Coordinates of C-alpha atoms in Angstrom, one line a residue:
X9 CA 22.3 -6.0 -55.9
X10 CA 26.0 -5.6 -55.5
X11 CA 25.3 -2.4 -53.4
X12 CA 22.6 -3.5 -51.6
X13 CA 25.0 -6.6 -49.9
X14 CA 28.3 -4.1 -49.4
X15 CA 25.8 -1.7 -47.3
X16 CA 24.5 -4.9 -45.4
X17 CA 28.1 -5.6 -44.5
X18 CA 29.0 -1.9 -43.1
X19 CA 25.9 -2.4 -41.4
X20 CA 26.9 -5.6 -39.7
X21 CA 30.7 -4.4 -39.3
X22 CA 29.7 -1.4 -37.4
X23 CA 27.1 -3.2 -35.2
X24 CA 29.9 -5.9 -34.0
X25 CA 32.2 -2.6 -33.1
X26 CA 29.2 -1.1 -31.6
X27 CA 28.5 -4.5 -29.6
X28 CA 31.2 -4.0 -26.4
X29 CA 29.9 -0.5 -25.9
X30 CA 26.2 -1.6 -25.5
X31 CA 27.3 -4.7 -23.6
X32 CA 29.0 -2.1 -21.0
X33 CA 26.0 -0.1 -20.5
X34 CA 23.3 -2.8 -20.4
X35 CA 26.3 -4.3 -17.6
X36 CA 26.0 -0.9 -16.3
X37 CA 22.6 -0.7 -15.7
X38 CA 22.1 -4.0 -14.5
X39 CA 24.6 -3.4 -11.7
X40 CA 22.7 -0.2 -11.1
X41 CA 19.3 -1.6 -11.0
X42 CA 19.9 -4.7 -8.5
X43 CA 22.2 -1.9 -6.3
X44 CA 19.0 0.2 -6.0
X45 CA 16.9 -2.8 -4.9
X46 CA 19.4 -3.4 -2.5
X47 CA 19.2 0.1 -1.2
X48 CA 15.4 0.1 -1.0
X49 CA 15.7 -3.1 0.6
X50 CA 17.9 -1.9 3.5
X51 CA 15.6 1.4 4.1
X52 CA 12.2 -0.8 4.3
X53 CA 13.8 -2.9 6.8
X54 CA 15.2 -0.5 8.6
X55 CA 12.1 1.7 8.0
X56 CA 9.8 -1.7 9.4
X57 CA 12.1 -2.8 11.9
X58 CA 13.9 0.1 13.3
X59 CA 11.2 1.5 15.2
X60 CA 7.6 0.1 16.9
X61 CA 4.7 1.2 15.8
X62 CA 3.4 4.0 19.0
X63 CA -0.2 1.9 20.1
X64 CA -0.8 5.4 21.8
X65 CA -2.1 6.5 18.2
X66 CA -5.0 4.1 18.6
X67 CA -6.7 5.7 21.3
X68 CA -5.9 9.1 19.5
X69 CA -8.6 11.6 20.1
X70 CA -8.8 12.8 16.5
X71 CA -12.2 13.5 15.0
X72 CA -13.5 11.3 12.4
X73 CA -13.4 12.5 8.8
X74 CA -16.2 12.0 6.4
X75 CA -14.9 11.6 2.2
X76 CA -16.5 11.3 -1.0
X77 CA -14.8 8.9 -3.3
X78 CA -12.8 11.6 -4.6
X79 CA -11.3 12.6 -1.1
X80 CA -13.3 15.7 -1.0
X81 CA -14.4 15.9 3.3
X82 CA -18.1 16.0 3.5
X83 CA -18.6 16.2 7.0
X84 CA -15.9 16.3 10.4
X85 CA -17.3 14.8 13.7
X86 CA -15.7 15.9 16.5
X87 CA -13.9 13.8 18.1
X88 CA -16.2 13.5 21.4
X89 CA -18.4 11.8 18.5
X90 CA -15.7 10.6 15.9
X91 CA -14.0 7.7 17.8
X92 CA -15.9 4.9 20.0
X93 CA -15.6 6.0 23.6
X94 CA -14.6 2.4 24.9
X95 CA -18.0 2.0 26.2
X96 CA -19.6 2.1 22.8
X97 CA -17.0 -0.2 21.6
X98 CA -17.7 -3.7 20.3
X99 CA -15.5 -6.6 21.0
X100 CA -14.6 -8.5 18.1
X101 CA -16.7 -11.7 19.5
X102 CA -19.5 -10.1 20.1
X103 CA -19.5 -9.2 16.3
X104 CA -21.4 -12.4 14.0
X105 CA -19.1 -14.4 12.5
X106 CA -21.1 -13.6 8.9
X107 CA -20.8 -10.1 9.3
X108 CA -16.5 -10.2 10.2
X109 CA -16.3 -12.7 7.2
X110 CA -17.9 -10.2 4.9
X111 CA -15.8 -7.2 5.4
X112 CA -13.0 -9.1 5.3
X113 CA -13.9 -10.7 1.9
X114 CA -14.9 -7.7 0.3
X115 CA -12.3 -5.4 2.0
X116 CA -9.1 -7.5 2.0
X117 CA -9.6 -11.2 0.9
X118 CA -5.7 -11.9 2.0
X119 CA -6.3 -10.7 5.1
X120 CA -5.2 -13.5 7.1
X121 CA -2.4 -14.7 4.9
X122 CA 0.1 -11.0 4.7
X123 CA 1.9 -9.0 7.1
X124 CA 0.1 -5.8 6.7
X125 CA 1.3 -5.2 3.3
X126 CA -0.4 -7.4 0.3
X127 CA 2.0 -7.3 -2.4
X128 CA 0.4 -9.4 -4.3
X129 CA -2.5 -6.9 -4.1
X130 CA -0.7 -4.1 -5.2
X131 CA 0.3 -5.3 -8.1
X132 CA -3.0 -6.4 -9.1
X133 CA -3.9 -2.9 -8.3
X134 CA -1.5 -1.6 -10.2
X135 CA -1.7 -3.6 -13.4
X136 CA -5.7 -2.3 -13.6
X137 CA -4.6 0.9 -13.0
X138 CA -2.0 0.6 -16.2
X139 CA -5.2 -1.0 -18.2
X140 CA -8.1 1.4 -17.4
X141 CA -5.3 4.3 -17.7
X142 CA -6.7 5.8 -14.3
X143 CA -5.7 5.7 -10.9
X144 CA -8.8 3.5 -9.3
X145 CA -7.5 0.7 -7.6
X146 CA -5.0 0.8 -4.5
X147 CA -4.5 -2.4 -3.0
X148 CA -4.7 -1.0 0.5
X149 CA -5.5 -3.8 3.4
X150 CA -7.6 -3.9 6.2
X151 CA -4.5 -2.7 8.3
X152 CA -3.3 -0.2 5.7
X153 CA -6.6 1.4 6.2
X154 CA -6.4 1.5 9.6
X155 CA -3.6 3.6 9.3
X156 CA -5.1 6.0 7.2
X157 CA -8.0 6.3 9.6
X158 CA -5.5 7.4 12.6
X159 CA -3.2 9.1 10.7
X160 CA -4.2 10.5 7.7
X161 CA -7.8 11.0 7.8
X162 CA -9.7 12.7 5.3
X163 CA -6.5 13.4 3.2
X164 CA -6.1 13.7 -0.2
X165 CA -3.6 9.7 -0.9
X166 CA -0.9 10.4 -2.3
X167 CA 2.6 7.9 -3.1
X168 CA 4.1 9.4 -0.3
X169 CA 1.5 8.7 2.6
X170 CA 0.9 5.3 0.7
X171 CA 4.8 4.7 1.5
X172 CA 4.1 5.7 4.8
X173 CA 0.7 3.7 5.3
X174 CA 2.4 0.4 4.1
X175 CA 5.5 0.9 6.9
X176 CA 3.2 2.0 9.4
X177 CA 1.0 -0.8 8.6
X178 CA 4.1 -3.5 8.7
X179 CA 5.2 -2.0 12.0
X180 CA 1.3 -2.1 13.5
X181 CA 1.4 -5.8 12.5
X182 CA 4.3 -6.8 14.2
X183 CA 3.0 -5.1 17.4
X184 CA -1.0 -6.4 17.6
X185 CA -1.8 -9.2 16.2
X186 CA -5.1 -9.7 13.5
X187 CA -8.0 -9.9 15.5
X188 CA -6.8 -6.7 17.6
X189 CA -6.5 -4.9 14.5
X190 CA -9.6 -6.2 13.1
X191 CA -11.3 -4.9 15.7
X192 CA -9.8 -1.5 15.9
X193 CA -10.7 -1.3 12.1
X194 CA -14.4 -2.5 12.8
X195 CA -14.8 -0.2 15.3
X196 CA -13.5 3.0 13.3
X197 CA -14.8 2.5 10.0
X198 CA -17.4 4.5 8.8
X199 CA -20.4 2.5 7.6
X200 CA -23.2 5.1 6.5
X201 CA -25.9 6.3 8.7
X202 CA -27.4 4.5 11.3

C-alpha cells in the first residue's frame, strides 16, 4: 500500500511540472484557432463584398444539363432548347401562389429569412451527414442552386465549387433581390418531362 501512494505522488508531481507546458500549447492553439477565424473572416468578406455578382451570367446561353442523383449527365439540351428564350419565360405572378409556396417549402424552407447562404442549414446538413456516415445532405438554397445551374451545371459538387456557390450566391443576393431570383430559379429548373 506504501508503494501504491509513493507512485500516486510521482504521478501527481510530474503532472503539476507538466501543467505550464500544456497550459502554453492549449494558449497556443487557442490564439491560433480564433487567428484563423479571423482570417477566414476577412477573405469571405472580401470574397462577398469585393466584387458584384456579373447579372450577364443569367442570360448565359449554356445548354441545360440533365443529372442522375449521383451527378452522372443523362442528357445535354442545347442551349437553343436548354434555357427559356424570354418568350417562353414565366413571370413570377403569373405562377399560383400554391405552386411558388411549394418549392419553396420543400426546396429551401428559410428562403425568405437568409442572405443566400443558410447557415443554419448547413449545419443541419452536416450533422446528418456525420450520423448516416455519408455525404447525402447539402444544405444548398434556392439561390445556391441557381448558381450551380449557371455555372456549374451538370458537375460532379465538390467543397471547392460549394465554396464558390455559397460566395456567388451571397454576391447574387446583394444584387437582385428574392422574387427576381425566384424566378430565374423557377424558370431554369428542371422539373421532369412535360
Amino acid at each position: 500500500r506504501g508503494d501504491h501512494s509513493m507512485k500516486s505522488a510521482a504521478i501527481i508531481a510530474r503532472l503539476r511540472r507538466c501543467r505550464p507546458v500544456a497550459w502554453r500549447w492549449l494558449k497556443r492553439a487557442l490564439v491560433a484557432g480564433v487567428l484563423t477565424v479571423v482570417a477566414l473572416a476577412v477573405v469571405t468578406v472580401i470574397a462577398v463584398f469585393g466584387w458584384s455578382y456579373d447579372l450577364g451570367n443569367l442570360d448565359s446561353g449554356e445548354p441545360l444539363v440533365l443529372t442522375d442523383r449521383h451527378g452522372k449527365v443523362l442528357r445535354t439540351v442545347s442551349a437553343e432548347h436548354g434555357l427559356p428564350r424570354r418568350e417562353a419565360w414565366v413571370e413570377l405572378d403569373e405562377l399560383p401562389a400554391i405552386a411558388i409556396a411549394t418549392v419553396v417549402h420543400s426546396e429551401d424552407e428559410r428562403f425568405f429569412d437568409h442572405p443566400g447562404v443558410d447557415w443554419r442549414g448547413i449545419m443541419r446538413a452536416a450533422a446528418l451527414n456525420l450520423k448516416e456516415r455519408r455525404l447525402g445532405y447539402g444544405g444548398s438554397t434556392i439561390t445556391m442552386q441557381l448558381v450551380r445551374m449557371i455555372h456549374h451545371p451538370g458537375r460532379d459538387r465538390t467543397f471547392r465549387k460549394k465554396v464558390v456557390e455559397a460566395v456567388l450566391a451571397l454576391r447574387l443576393e446583394r444584387e437582385l433581390g428574392k422574387r427576381a431570383i425566384l424566378e430565374h430559379y423557377l424558370n431554369r429548373a428542371y422539373y421532369g418531362n412535360g
